[in-house]
XYZ file of N, CA and C in Angstrom:
492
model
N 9.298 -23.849 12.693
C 9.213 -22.432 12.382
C 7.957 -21.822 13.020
N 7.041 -22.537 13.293
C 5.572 -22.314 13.578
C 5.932 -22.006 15.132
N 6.509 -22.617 15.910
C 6.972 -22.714 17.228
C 7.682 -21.355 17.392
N 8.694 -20.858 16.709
C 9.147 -19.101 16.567
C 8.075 -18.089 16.419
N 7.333 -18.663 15.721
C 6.640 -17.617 15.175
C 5.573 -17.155 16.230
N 5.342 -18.841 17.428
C 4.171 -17.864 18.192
C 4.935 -17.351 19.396
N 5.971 -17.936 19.362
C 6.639 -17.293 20.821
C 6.827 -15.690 20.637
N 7.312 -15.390 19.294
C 7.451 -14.149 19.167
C 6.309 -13.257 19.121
N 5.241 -14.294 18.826
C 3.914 -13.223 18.760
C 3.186 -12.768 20.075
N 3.388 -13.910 21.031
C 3.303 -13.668 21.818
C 4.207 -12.994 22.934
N 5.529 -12.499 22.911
C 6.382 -11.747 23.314
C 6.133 -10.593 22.907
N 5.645 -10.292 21.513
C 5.302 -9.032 20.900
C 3.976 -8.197 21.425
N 3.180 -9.182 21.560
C 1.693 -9.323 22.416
C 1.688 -8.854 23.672
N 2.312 -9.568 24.359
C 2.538 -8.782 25.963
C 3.604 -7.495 26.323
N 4.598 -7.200 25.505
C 5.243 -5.982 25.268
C 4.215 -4.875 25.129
N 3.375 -5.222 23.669
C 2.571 -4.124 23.460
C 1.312 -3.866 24.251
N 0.855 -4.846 24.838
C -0.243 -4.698 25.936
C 0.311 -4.158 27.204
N 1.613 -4.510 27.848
C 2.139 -3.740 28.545
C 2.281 -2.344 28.523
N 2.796 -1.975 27.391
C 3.346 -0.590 27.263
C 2.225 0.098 26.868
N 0.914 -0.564 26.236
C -0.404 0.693 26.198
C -0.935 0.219 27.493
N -0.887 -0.498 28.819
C -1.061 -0.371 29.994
C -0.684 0.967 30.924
N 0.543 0.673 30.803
C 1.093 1.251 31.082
C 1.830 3.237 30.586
N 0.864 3.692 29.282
C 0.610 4.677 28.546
C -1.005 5.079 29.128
N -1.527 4.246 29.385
C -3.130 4.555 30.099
C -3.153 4.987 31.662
N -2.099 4.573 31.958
C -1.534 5.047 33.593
C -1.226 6.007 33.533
N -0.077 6.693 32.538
C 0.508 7.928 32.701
C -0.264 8.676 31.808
N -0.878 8.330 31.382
C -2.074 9.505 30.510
C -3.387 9.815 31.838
N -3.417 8.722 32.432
C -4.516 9.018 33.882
C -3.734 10.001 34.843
N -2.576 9.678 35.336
C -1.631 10.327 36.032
C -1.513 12.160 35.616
N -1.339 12.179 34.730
C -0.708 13.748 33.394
C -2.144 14.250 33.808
N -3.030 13.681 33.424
C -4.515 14.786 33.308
C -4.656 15.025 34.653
N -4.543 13.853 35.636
C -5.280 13.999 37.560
C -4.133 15.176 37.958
N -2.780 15.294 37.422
C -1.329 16.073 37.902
C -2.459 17.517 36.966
N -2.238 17.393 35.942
C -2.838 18.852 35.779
C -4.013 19.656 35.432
N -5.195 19.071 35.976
C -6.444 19.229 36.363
C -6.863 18.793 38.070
N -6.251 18.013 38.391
C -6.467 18.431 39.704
C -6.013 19.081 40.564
N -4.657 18.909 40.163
C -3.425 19.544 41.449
C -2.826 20.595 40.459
N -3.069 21.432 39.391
C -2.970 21.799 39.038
C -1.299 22.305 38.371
N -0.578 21.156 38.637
C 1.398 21.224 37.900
C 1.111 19.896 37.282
N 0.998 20.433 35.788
C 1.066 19.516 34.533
C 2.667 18.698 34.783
N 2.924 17.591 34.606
C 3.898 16.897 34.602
C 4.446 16.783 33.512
N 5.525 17.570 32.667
C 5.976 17.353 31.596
C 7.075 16.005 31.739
N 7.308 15.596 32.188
C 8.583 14.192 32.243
C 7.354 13.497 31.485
N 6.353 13.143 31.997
C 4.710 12.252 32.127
C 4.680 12.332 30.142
N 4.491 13.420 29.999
C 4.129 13.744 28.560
C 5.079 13.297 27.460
N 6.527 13.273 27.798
C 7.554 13.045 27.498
C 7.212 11.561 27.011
N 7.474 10.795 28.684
C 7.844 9.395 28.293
C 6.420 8.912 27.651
N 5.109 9.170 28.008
C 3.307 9.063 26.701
C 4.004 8.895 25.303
N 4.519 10.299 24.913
C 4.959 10.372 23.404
C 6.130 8.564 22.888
N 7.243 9.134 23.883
C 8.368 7.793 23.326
C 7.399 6.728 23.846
N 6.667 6.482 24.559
C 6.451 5.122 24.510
C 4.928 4.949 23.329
N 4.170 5.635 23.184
C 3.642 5.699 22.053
C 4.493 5.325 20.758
N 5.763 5.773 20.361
C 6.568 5.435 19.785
C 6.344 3.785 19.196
N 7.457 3.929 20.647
C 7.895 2.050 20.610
C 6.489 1.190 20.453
N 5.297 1.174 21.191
C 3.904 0.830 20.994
C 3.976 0.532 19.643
N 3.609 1.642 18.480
C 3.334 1.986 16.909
C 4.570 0.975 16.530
N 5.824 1.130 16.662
C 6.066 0.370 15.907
C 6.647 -1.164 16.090
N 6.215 -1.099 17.595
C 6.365 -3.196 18.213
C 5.462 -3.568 17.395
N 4.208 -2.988 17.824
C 3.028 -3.399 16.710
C 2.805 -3.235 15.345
N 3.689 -2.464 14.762
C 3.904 -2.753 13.410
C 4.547 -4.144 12.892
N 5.345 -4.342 13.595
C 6.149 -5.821 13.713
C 5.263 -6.882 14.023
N 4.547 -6.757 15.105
C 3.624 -8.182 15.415
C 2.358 -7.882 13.899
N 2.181 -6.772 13.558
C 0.803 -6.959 12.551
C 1.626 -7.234 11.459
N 2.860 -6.955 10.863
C 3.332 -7.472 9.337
C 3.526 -9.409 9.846
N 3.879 -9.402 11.285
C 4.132 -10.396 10.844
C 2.890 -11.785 11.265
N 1.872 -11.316 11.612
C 0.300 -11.744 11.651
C -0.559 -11.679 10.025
N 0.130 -10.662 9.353
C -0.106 -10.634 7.770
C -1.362 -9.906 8.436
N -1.823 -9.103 9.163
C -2.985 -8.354 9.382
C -2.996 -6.894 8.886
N -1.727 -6.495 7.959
C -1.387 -5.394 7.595
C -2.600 -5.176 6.826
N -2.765 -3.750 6.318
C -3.379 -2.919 4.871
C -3.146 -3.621 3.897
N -3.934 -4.288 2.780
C -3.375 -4.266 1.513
C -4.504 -4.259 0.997
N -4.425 -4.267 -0.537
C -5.121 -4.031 -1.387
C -5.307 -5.245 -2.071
N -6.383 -5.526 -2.273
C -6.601 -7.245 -2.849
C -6.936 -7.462 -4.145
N -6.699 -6.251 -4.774
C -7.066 -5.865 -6.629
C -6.294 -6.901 -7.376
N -5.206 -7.109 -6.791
C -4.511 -8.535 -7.677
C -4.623 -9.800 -7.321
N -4.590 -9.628 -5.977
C -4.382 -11.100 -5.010
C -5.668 -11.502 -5.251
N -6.776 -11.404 -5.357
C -8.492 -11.753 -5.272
C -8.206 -12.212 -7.042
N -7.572 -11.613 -7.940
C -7.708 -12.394 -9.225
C -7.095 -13.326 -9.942
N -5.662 -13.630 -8.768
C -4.731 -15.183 -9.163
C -5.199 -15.688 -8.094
N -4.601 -17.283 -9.135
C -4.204 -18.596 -8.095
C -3.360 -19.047 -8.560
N -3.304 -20.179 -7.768
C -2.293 -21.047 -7.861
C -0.639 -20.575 -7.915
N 0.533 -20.940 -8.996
C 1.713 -19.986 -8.941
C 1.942 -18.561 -9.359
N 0.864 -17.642 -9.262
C 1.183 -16.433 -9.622
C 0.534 -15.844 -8.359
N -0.176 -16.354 -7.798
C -0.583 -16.181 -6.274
C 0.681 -16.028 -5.655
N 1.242 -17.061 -5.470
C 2.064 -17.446 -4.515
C 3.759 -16.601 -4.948
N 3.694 -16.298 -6.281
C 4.545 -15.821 -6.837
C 4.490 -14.092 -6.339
N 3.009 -13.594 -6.139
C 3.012 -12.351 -5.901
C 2.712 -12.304 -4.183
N 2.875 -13.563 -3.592
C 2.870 -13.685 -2.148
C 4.524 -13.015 -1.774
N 5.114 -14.117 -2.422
C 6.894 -13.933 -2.324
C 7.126 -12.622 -2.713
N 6.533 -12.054 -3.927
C 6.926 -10.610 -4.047
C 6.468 -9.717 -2.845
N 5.848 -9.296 -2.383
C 5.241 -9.160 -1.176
C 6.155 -8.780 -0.341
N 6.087 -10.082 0.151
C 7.096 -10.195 1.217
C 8.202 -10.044 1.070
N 9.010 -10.037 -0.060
C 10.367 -9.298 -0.482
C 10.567 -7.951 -0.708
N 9.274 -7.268 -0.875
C 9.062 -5.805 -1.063
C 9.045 -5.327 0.331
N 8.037 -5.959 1.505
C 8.143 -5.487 2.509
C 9.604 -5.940 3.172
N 10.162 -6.781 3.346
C 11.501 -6.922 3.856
C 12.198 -5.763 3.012
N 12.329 -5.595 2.129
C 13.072 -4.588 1.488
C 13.050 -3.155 1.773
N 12.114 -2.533 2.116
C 11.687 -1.590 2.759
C 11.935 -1.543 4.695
N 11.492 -2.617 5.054
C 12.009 -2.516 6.705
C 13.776 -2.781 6.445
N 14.528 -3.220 5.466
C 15.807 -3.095 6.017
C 16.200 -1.695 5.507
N 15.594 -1.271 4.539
C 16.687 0.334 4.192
C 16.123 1.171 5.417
N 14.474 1.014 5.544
C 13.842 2.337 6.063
C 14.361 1.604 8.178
N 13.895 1.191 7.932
C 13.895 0.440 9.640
C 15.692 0.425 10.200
N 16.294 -0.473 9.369
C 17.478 -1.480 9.747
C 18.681 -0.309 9.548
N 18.871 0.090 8.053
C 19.977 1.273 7.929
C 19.755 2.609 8.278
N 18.315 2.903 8.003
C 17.952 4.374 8.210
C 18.062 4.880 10.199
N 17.380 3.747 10.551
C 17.197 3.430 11.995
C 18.410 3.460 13.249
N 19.048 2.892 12.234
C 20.872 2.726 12.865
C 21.307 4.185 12.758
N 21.142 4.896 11.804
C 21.919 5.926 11.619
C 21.336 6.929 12.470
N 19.796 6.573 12.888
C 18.868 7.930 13.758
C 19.419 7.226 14.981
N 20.098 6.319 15.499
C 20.787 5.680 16.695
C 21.690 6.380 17.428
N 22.551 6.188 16.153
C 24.016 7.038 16.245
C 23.813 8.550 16.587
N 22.815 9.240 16.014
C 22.432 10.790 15.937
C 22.063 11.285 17.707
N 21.494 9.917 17.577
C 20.527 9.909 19.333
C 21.435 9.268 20.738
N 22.496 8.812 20.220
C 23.812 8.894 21.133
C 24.249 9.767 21.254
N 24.138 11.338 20.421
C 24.687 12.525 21.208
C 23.242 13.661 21.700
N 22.557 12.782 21.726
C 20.922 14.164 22.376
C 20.853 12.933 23.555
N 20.644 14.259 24.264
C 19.850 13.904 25.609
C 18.554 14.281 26.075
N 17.667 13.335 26.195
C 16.384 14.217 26.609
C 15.899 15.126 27.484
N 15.791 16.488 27.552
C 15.727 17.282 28.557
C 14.853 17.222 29.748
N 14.102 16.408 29.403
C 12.659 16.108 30.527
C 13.392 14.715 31.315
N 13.864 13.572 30.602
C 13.972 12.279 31.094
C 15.076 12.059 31.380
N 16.456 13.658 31.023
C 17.740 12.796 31.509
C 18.088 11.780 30.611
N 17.772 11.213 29.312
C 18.673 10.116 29.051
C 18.921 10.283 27.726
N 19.941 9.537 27.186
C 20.256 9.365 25.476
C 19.451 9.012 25.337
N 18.871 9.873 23.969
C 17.698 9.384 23.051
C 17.901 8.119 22.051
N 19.185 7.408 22.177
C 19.356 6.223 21.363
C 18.686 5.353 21.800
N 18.000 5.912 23.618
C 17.184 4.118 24.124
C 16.030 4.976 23.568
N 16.140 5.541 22.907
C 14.355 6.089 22.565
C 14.057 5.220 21.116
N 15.670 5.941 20.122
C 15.443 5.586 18.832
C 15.774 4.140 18.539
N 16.219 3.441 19.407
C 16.830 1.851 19.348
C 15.113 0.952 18.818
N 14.254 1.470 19.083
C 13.330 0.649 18.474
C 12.806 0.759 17.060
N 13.910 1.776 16.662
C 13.895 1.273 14.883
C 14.527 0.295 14.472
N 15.821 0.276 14.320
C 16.196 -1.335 14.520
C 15.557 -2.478 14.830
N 15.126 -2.499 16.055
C 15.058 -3.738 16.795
C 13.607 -3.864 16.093
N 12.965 -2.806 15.559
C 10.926 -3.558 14.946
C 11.802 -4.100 13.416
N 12.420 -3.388 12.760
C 13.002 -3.962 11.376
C 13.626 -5.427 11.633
N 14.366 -6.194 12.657
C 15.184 -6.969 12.759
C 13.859 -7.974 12.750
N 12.609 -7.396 13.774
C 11.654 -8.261 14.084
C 10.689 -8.565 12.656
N 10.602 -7.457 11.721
C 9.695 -7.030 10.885
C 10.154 -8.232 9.804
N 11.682 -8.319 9.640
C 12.607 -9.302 8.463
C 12.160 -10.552 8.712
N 12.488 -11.032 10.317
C 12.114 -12.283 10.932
C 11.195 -13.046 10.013
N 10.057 -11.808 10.142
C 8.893 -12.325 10.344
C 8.325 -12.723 8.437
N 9.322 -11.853 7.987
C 9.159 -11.869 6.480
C 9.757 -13.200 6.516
N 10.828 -13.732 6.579
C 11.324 -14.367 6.503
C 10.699 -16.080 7.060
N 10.064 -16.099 7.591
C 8.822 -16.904 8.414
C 7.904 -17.138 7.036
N 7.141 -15.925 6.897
C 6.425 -16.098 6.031
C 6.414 -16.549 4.430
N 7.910 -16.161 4.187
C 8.352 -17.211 2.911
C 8.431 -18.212 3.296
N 8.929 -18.730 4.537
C 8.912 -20.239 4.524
C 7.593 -21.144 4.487
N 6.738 -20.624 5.138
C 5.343 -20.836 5.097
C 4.523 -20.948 4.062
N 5.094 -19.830 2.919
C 3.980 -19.475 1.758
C 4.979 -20.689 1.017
N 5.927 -21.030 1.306
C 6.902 -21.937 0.584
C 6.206 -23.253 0.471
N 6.291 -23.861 1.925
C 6.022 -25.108 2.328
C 3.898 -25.527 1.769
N 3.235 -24.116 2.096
C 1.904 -24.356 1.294
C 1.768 -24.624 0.295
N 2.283 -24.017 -0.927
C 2.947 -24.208 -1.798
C 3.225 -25.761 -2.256
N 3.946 -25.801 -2.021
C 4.875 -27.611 -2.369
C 3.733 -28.637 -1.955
N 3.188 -28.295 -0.257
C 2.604 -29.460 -0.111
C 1.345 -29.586 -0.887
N 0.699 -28.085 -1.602
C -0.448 -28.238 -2.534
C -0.083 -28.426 -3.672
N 1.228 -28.437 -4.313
C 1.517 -28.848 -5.005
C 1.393 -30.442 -5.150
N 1.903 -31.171 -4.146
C 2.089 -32.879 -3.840
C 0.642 -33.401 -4.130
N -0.394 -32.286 -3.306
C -1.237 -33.040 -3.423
C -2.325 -32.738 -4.744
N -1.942 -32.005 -5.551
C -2.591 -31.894 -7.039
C -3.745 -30.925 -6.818
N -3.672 -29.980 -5.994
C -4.252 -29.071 -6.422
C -3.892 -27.577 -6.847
N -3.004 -27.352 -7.571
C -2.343 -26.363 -8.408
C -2.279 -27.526 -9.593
């Protein structure tokens, strides 16, 4: 499982370093187009925004599933042992629960909406815009799903060895 987990992190890793590469180009490009030569490039501004997009939320996916997210440690800092691990699993069932309604169903349905808009600057269905709601939720579950196994297997084997 450990072997999934870095391939994907690292697939997630070079996606998102790519695409803010490549957002630093066309943000250099947009300002030199309309401060130097003076015809602002709206296509430029266009694809900045959607790929800002996809950026925010690839990397929402690689940070839930790095556990580098926000949280609040008001409970977690005052268990151990099985109520730790008990409010680990809750956790991570709360956040899977949330990336499949908000990400997985909600996401699908802004899909379908974005199979009939076309973007006026880029020429294309906005479903390849909105398709990365889905696809960060599918990644976001994965990764939940990883991490129960993990908080699972810590678990048991500290269990074996007598310290819980």
């Amino acid at each position: 499982m450990e072997i999934v987990k870095n391939i994907m992190d690292k697939v997630l890793s070079g996606v998102c370093a790519a695409l803010l590469s490549f957002m630093t180009l066309l943000a250099t490009y947009q300002v030199i187009s309309r401060y130097v030569f003076s015809s602002p490039s709206t296509m430029s501004e266009d694809l900045l925004s959607y790929s800002f997009v996809w950026v925010s939320l690839l990397g929402t996916a690689l940070v839930f599933g790095q556990k580098d997210h926000m949280k609040l440690s008001i409970f977690s800092d005052k268990f151990t042992g099985i109520k730790l691990f008990a409010l680990s699993i809750f956790t991570e069932l709360l956040i899977m629960t949330i990336a499949v309604i908000v990400f997985l169903f909600g996401g699908t349905q802004v899909v379908g909406v974005g199979a009939i808009q076309i973007s006026p600057t880029l020429n294309i269905s906005m479903e390849w815009i909105y398709i990365v709601l889905p696809i960060s939720g599918v990644l976001i579950v994965v990764y939940n799903v990883i991490n129960i196994i993990q908080l699972v297997q810590r678990f048991t084997e500290s269990k074996k060895e007598g310290i819980l």
